[in-house]
C-alpha positions as semicolon CSV with decimal commas, in nm:
position;residue;x (nm);y (nm);z (nm)
1;M;8,933;9,486;8,844
2;P;8,978;9,520;9,222
3;T;8,724;9,326;9,426
4;S;8,848;9,412;9,776
5;V;8,791;9,740;9,961
6;I;9,165;9,746;10,026
7;D;9,237;9,786;9,653
8;S;8,910;9,951;9,547
9;A;8,950;10,276;9,358
10;V;8,662;10,413;9,568
11;Y;8,722;10,265;9,915
12;R;9,096;10,200;9,936
13;D;9,186;10,518;10,126
14;I;8,904;10,458;10,374
15;F;8,993;10,094;10,442
16;G;9,368;10,134;10,399
17;T;9,650;10,381;10,349
18;E;9,877;10,426;10,052
19;A;10,189;10,389;10,264
20;M;10,081;10,058;10,417
21;R;9,957;9,919;10,085
22;R;10,300;9,998;9,940
23;V;10,469;9,798;10,217
24;W;10,260;9,489;10,139
25;S;10,263;9,526;9,761
26;D;10,398;9,259;9,526
27;E;10,680;9,492;9,428
28;N;10,796;9,551;9,782
29;R;10,766;9,185;9,877
30;I;10,975;9,076;9,578
31;Q;11,229;9,350;9,655
32;K;11,255;9,207;10,005
33;Y;11,331;8,865;9,851
34;L;11,608;9,031;9,653
35;D;11,731;9,219;9,960
36;F;11,765;8,883;10,132
37;E;11,960;8,735;9,840
38;A;12,191;9,036;9,825
39;A;12,251;9,027;10,201
40;L;12,316;8,652;10,190
41;A;12,566;8,693;9,909
42;R;12,752;8,969;10,095
43;A;12,757;8,765;10,417
44;Q;12,885;8,452;10,243
45;A;13,147;8,641;10,041
46;R;13,275;8,797;10,363
47;L;13,311;8,446;10,507
48;K;13,471;8,328;10,181
49;I;13,196;8,075;10,115
50;I;13,120;8,220;9,773
51;P;13,354;8,419;9,543
52;Q;13,350;8,796;9,583
53;E;13,301;8,824;9,207
54;A;12,982;8,619;9,235
55;C;12,863;8,834;9,524
56;D;12,916;9,153;9,328
57;E;12,732;9,015;9,027
58;I;12,438;8,889;9,234
59;V;12,402;9,215;9,430
60;K;12,412;9,418;9,109
61;H;12,095;9,250;8,983
62;C;11,894;9,248;9,308
63;Q;11,654;9,515;9,187
64;V;11,282;9,452;9,153
65;A;11,273;9,656;8,832
66;R;11,467;9,373;8,665
67;I;11,203;9,112;8,749
68;D;10,957;9,004;8,478
69;F;10,629;8,993;8,674
70;A;10,430;8,827;8,396
71;K;10,682;8,545;8,387
72;L;10,689;8,537;8,769
73;K;10,311;8,495;8,779
74;T;10,317;8,205;8,535
75;Q;10,601;8,027;8,714
76;T;10,448;8,081;9,059
77;E;10,121;7,926;8,946
78;R;10,315;7,628;8,809
79;I;10,556;7,579;9,100
80;G;10,329;7,695;9,384
81;Y;10,570;7,944;9,541
82;P;10,720;8,269;9,408
83;V;11,070;8,241;9,558
84;L;11,220;7,986;9,318
85;P;11,098;8,178;9,010
86;V;11,258;8,496;9,149
87;V;11,583;8,311;9,213
88;Q;11,573;8,161;8,863
89;Q;11,533;8,505;8,708
90;L;11,814;8,643;8,925
91;V;12,045;8,360;8,825
92;A;11,967;8,419;8,458
93;L;12,053;8,791;8,491
94;C;12,403;8,714;8,618
95;R;12,691;8,670;8,374
96;D;12,924;8,374;8,331
97;G;12,728;8,141;8,555
98;L;12,808;8,348;8,864
99;G;12,440;8,348;8,957
100;E;12,472;7,980;9,052
101;W;12,616;8,101;9,383
102;C;12,286;8,276;9,454
103;H;12,062;8,134;9,729
104;W;12,353;7,923;9,859
105;G;12,231;7,704;10,146
106;A;11,895;7,882;10,176
107;T;11,543;7,753;10,136
108;T;11,218;7,911;10,018
109;Q;11,084;7,958;10,370
110;D;11,399;8,141;10,481
111;I;11,341;8,406;10,219
112;T;10,965;8,423;10,254
113;D;10,963;8,460;10,632
114;T;11,255;8,700;10,646
115;A;11,096;8,913;10,375
116;T;10,779;8,918;10,585
117;V;10,982;9,029;10,888
118;L;11,126;9,313;10,681
119;Q;10,776;9,414;10,573
120;I;10,658;9,400;10,932
121;R;10,948;9,625;11,034
122;E;10,845;9,887;10,778
123;S;10,483;9,850;10,887
124;L;10,563;9,895;11,255
125;D;10,746;10,217;11,172
126;L;10,423;10,347;11,018
127;I;10,219;10,220;11,313
128;A;10,457;10,398;11,552
129;Q;10,396;10,729;11,377
130;D;10,020;10,692;11,423
131;L;10,051;10,582;11,786
132;N;10,260;10,888;11,863
133;A;10,022;11,124;11,682
134;I;9,713;10,978;11,850
135;S;9,887;10,991;12,187
136;D;9,972;11,357;12,128
137;S;9,609;11,442;12,049
138;L;9,475;11,252;12,348
139;A;9,726;11,423;12,575
140;A;9,609;11,760;12,447
141;L;9,247;11,668;12,520
142;A;9,332;11,536;12,865
143;R;9,525;11,850;12,951
144;K;9,267;12,095;12,811
145;Y;8,965;11,928;12,972
146;R;9,134;11,810;13,292
147;D;8,873;11,980;13,510
148;T;8,571;11,983;13,275
149;P;8,295;11,791;13,454
150;M;8,071;11,549;13,269
151;A;7,857;11,252;13,357
152;G;8,031;10,923;13,408
153;R;7,814;10,640;13,279
154;S;7,772;10,275;13,372
155;N;7,531;10,043;13,192
156;L;7,447;10,344;12,973
157;Q;7,306;10,525;13,277
158;Q;7,453;10,828;13,453
159;A;7,671;10,710;13,741
160;V;7,885;10,976;13,912
161;P;8,059;11,282;13,770
162;I;8,398;11,252;13,602
163;T;8,586;11,497;13,380
164;F;8,629;11,476;13,007
165;G;9,003;11,509;13,063
166;Y;8,986;11,199;13,280
167;K;8,800;11,012;13,006
168;A;9,059;11,115;12,747
169;A;9,338;11,018;12,984
170;T;9,204;10,663;13,014
171;Y;9,244;10,632;12,637
172;L;9,585;10,799;12,652
173;A;9,707;10,551;12,912
174;A;9,615;10,265;12,680
175;F;9,806;10,420;12,392
176;E;10,109;10,471;12,613
177;R;10,089;10,098;12,692
178;H;10,067;10,028;12,320
179;K;10,389;10,223;12,271
180;Q;10,552;10,009;12,540
181;R;10,426;9,692;12,374
182;L;10,564;9,804;12,041
183;R;10,907;9,868;12,188
184;Q;10,906;9,527;12,351
185;L;10,778;9,321;12,059
186;R;11,031;9,458;11,811
187;E;11,311;9,253;11,967
188;R;11,100;8,936;11,953
189;V;10,951;8,985;11,606
190;L;11,232;9,147;11,407
191;V;11,441;8,832;11,381
192;V;11,598;8,679;11,071
193;E;11,497;8,332;10,952
194;F;11,777;8,129;10,793
195;G;11,786;7,759;10,859
196;G;11,798;7,572;10,531
197;A;11,590;7,266;10,452
198;A;11,484;7,168;10,805
199;G;11,632;7,452;11,007
200;T;11,962;7,286;11,100
201;L;12,177;7,471;10,840
202;S;12,319;7,132;10,738
203;S;12,405;7,245;10,383
204;L;12,659;7,493;10,520
205;G;12,830;7,257;10,761
206;K;13,003;7,428;11,052
207;Q;12,969;7,771;10,894
208;G;12,591;7,785;10,912
209;L;12,554;7,988;11,229
210;A;12,829;8,226;11,120
211;V;12,643;8,290;10,794
212;Q;12,320;8,338;10,988
213;A;12,486;8,593;11,213
214;E;12,634;8,788;10,923
215;L;12,304;8,776;10,734
216;A;12,123;8,917;11,038
217;K;12,374;9,202;11,059
218;E;12,333;9,278;10,689
219;L;11,956;9,304;10,725
220;G;11,959;9,484;11,061
221;L;11,768;9,200;11,227
222;A;11,835;8,990;11,535
223;Q;11,977;8,638;11,510
224;P;11,745;8,366;11,642
225;E;11,855;8,117;11,905
226;I;11,712;7,840;11,685
227;A;11,523;7,812;11,357
228;W;11,154;7,903;11,373
229;H;11,025;7,772;11,038
230;T;10,704;7,632;11,186
231;V;10,696;7,808;11,524
232;H;10,532;8,136;11,429
233;D;10,455;8,306;11,756
234;R;10,647;8,608;11,621
235;F;10,395;8,679;11,347
236;A;10,106;8,592;11,577
237;E;10,232;8,842;11,834
238;A;10,247;9,117;11,573
239;G;9,889;9,040;11,472
240;C;9,764;9,023;11,830
241;F;9,931;9,356;11,902
242;L;9,730;9,513;11,620
243;G;9,418;9,347;11,758
244;L;9,482;9,526;12,088
245;V;9,559;9,858;11,921
246;T;9,249;9,857;11,703
247;G;9,042;9,737;11,999
248;I;9,122;10,056;12,191
249;C;9,053;10,261;11,878
250;N;8,709;10,103;11,870
251;K;8,657;10,176;12,240
252;I;8,710;10,545;12,162
253;A;8,485;10,525;11,856
254;Y;8,210;10,354;12,055
255;D;8,216;10,624;12,322
256;V;8,212;10,901;12,062
257;K;7,917;10,743;11,880
258;L;7,719;10,736;12,205
259;L;7,821;11,090;12,299
260;M;7,714;11,214;11,954
261;Q;7,356;11,092;12,000
262;T;7,091;11,363;11,970
263;E;6,988;11,307;12,330
264;V;7,348;11,354;12,451
265;E;7,541;11,581;12,208
266;E;7,853;11,617;12,423
267;V;8,117;11,554;12,156
268;Y;8,125;11,537;11,776
269;E;8,353;11,405;11,508
270;P;8,553;11,677;11,329
271;F;8,327;11,880;11,101
272;H;8,369;11,887;10,725
273;E;8,108;12,018;10,486
274;G;7,872;11,736;10,395
275;R;8,043;11,474;10,613
276;G;7,790;11,245;10,778
277;S;7,499;11,380;10,574
278;S;7,192;11,170;10,504
279;S;7,049;11,136;10,154
280;T;6,699;11,207;10,291
281;M;6,739;11,379;10,630
282;P;6,910;11,719;10,602
283;Q;6,959;11,753;10,977
284;K;7,174;11,442;11,017
285;R;7,536;11,453;11,128
286;N;7,620;11,087;11,139
287;P;7,941;10,947;11,288
288;I;8,159;10,841;10,995
289;S;8,510;10,774;11,121
290;C;8,363;10,593;11,421
291;V;8,160;10,366;11,196
292;Y;8,463;10,277;10,987
293;I;8,676;10,218;11,297
294;T;8,418;9,969;11,428
295;A;8,403;9,785;11,096
296;L;8,780;9,776;11,058
297;T;8,831;9,652;11,414
298;G;8,585;9,368;11,364
299;V;8,765;9,241;11,055
300;V;9,112;9,279;11,210
301;R;8,992;9,075;11,507
302;S;8,864;8,797;11,283
303;Q;9,186;8,794;11,082
304;V;9,392;8,775;11,400
305;T;9,197;8,459;11,483
306;A;9,300;8,319;11,145
307;L;9,661;8,414;11,220
308;L;9,644;8,226;11,549
309;N;9,507;7,925;11,360
310;A;9,811;7,948;11,132
311;M;10,034;7,868;11,431
312;E;9,924;7,503;11,416
313;Q;10,202;7,408;11,175
314;D;10,316;7,051;11,139
315;H;10,672;6,927;11,190
316;E;10,944;7,129;11,014
317;R;10,739;7,255;10,719
318;A;10,370;7,332;10,728
319;T;10,103;7,189;10,498
320;G;9,877;7,486;10,437
321;Q;9,879;7,682;10,762
322;W;10,177;7,889;10,646
323;E;9,981;8,019;10,349
324;I;9,714;8,155;10,584
325;E;9,971;8,416;10,688
326;W;10,018;8,525;10,328
327;I;9,647;8,605;10,311
328;V;9,580;8,765;10,647
329;L;9,901;8,947;10,747
330;P;9,875;9,207;10,469
331;E;9,505;9,257;10,546
332;I;9,565;9,292;10,919
333;F;9,830;9,559;10,866
334;V;9,647;9,751;10,595
335;L;9,314;9,750;10,780
336;S;9,488;9,844;11,106
337;A;9,660;10,134;10,933
338;A;9,319;10,256;10,816
339;C;9,177;10,218;11,166
340;L;9,461;10,422;11,310
341;A;9,428;10,686;11,039
342;Q;9,056;10,724;11,114
343;T;9,129;10,740;11,488
344;R;9,403;10,995;11,432
345;F;9,157;11,213;11,239
346;L;8,887;11,162;11,502
347;V;9,082;11,255;11,814
348;G;9,286;11,521;11,637
349;G;8,979;11,728;11,562
350;L;8,722;11,615;11,820
351;V;8,462;11,881;11,894
352;V;8,379;11,904;12,267
353;D;8,066;12,079;12,397
354;E;8,143;12,170;12,759
355;Q;7,811;12,347;12,808
356;K;7,614;12,040;12,703
357;M;7,822;11,827;12,935
358;R;7,726;12,055;13,221
359;A;7,361;12,063;13,116
360;N;7,348;11,684;13,106
361;L;7,485;11,669;13,459
362;D;7,176;11,857;13,574
363;I;6,905;11,658;13,394
364;T;6,855;11,420;13,689
365;K;6,789;11,711;13,930
366;G;7,092;11,614;14,137
367;L;7,059;11,235;14,141
368;I;7,404;11,194;13,989
369;V;7,558;11,309;14,318
370;S;7,339;11,098;14,547
371;E;7,649;10,896;14,639
372;A;7,819;11,216;14,757
373;V;7,522;11,294;14,981
374;M;7,509;10,940;15,118
375;M;7,881;10,938;15,199
376;A;7,858;11,278;15,371
377;L;7,562;11,168;15,584
378;G;7,719;10,832;15,671
379;P;7,923;10,957;15,968
380;H;7,609;11,116;16,115
381;L;7,343;10,853;16,042
382;G;7,540;10,538;15,966
383;R;7,625;10,436;15,612
384;Q;7,344;10,186;15,554
385;Y;7,072;10,407;15,703
386;A;7,204;10,704;15,506
387;H;7,193;10,490;15,190
388;D;6,831;10,389;15,249
389;L;6,722;10,742;15,340
390;V;6,885;10,897;15,033
391;Y;6,745;10,615;14,820
392;D;6,391;10,700;14,929
393;I;6,446;11,070;14,863
394;C;6,584;10,990;14,517
395;R;6,263;10,807;14,438
396;Q;6,075;11,122;14,539
397;V;6,290;11,326;14,300
398;V;6,195;11,089;14,017
399;A;5,828;11,101;14,111
400;T;5,797;11,476;14,163
401;G;6,067;11,622;13,938
402;R;6,183;11,842;14,222
403;P;6,558;11,904;14,277
404;L;6,736;11,667;14,514
405;V;6,875;11,954;14,721
406;D;6,524;12,081;14,802
407;L;6,402;11,745;14,927
408;L;6,718;11,688;15,126
409;A;6,689;12,026;15,295
410;E;6,326;11,955;15,386
411;N;6,410;11,626;15,555
412;A;6,415;11,671;15,935
413;E;6,679;11,403;16,000
414;I;6,915;11,548;15,742
415;S;6,864;11,914;15,830
416;K;6,976;11,842;16,187
417;H;7,325;11,770;16,056
418;M;7,362;11,981;15,740
419;S;7,253;12,327;15,630
420;R;7,103;12,393;15,290
421;A;7,427;12,563;15,183
422;E;7,624;12,253;15,274
423;L;7,376;12,033;15,090
424;A;7,390;12,260;14,784
425;K;7,765;12,221;14,779
426;L;7,729;11,843;14,797
427;C;7,479;11,851;14,512
428;D;7,712;12,035;14,274
429;P;7,864;11,769;14,040
430;A;8,178;11,979;14,000
431;N;8,251;11,919;14,368
432;Y;8,242;11,540;14,338
433;L;8,519;11,456;14,095
434;G;8,736;11,254;14,332
435;Q;9,097;11,257;14,220
436;A;9,022;11,266;13,849
437;G;9,255;11,560;13,796
438;E;9,544;11,395;13,978
439;M;9,495;11,079;13,772
440;V;9,507;11,283;13,454
441;D;9,835;11,433;13,572
442;R;9,976;11,085;13,641
443;V;9,897;10,971;13,288
444;L;10,038;11,289;13,135
445;A;10,359;11,225;13,327
446;L;10,402;10,904;13,128
447;R;10,457;11,123;12,825
448;E;10,797;11,215;12,962
449;A;10,919;10,874;12,847
450;P;11,097;10,868;12,508
451;P;10,854;10,839;12,213
452;V;10,842;10,530;11,995
453;S;11,101;10,567;11,723
454;A;10,947;10,572;11,377
């Protein structure tokens, strides 16, 4: 019976996705081993290292459906690694001893790491689709609410006005950077591993690098400048990238959770009948996707730490650190896929209450634009004196509950320089948005760049 939320019959589509689980499944991993063996056979036959007849026979049997998984399990437990048992079964499937040419000059780590690279490539294609979809939704929000004023907040207190489009555009900019990172890391991560026993390709003599090059072409991967058996910055970079991606997802989720509070009510998660209900409180509309995003991000972050620990590999073959990757890489990718799926749902159907945003701008009786007043009075009274004067009047607003504009207009020093109409204009939050709109436009312009290929 499944014991992990990733494989749970109840939780698996909350804490994972079917597509990403398929990428990291036993069947797909073993197929990637076989893809490696088939590609190696074709490369070596082309270089006349192994007979073409042997190549054809090996390739014919490189199908995961031909593998006996019960036997594979038993042999893996006995040997400690699954590659040799797969090779043994492949050899046995081939006729007339031709299978003996299988795995020629390769080692277990070559197959394991290259198979992982192939799984990562499939995973990154899925990640790219989600990044593009989330970016599309955030762009739509930024564009639609470009000029919709709301309270900016610092230390959970109202600061100065911003727009909701500006807020969405800050998220969008991060996702555009994620798309850049993904384009850049592909060339560093999607690299074949083929080095033989200690990485020097000694078993193939002077033909080693030629075989490596042909193998890379067969698999559609880059050729490394040198073996990387125990230098695993490639896998660590992929994990750290997902740590960054999920971190921004959680930033969005955190903001939405706070904006959904009863005392705020400016945005909501997409509505579905019964979603977020309480078993005892009928009025509740709890954040659900946001909660899962936060949980998923926390676990991804901890697993990325484990992946970084796995980089401490000794000499030319690691003594235990390598196996850490087997545990955490699938979890990092599956949990990240779930985090992105929840984020995609969240931003794709986010409910925005513009009226409540405006109402919340007014709850401080104008205090949110005190900076605007201070800056306008600065040329007349001096910046520091204007700051202190407005500060004192703000305290009066808090004490009396009267609107800031009234107290400003009643002040003799201020009224000498500004009429009530001018003060009223200063005290309208919609008039103190800086260049939020222009910044939104700058971020939206980034979308003209080519999308991440999926």
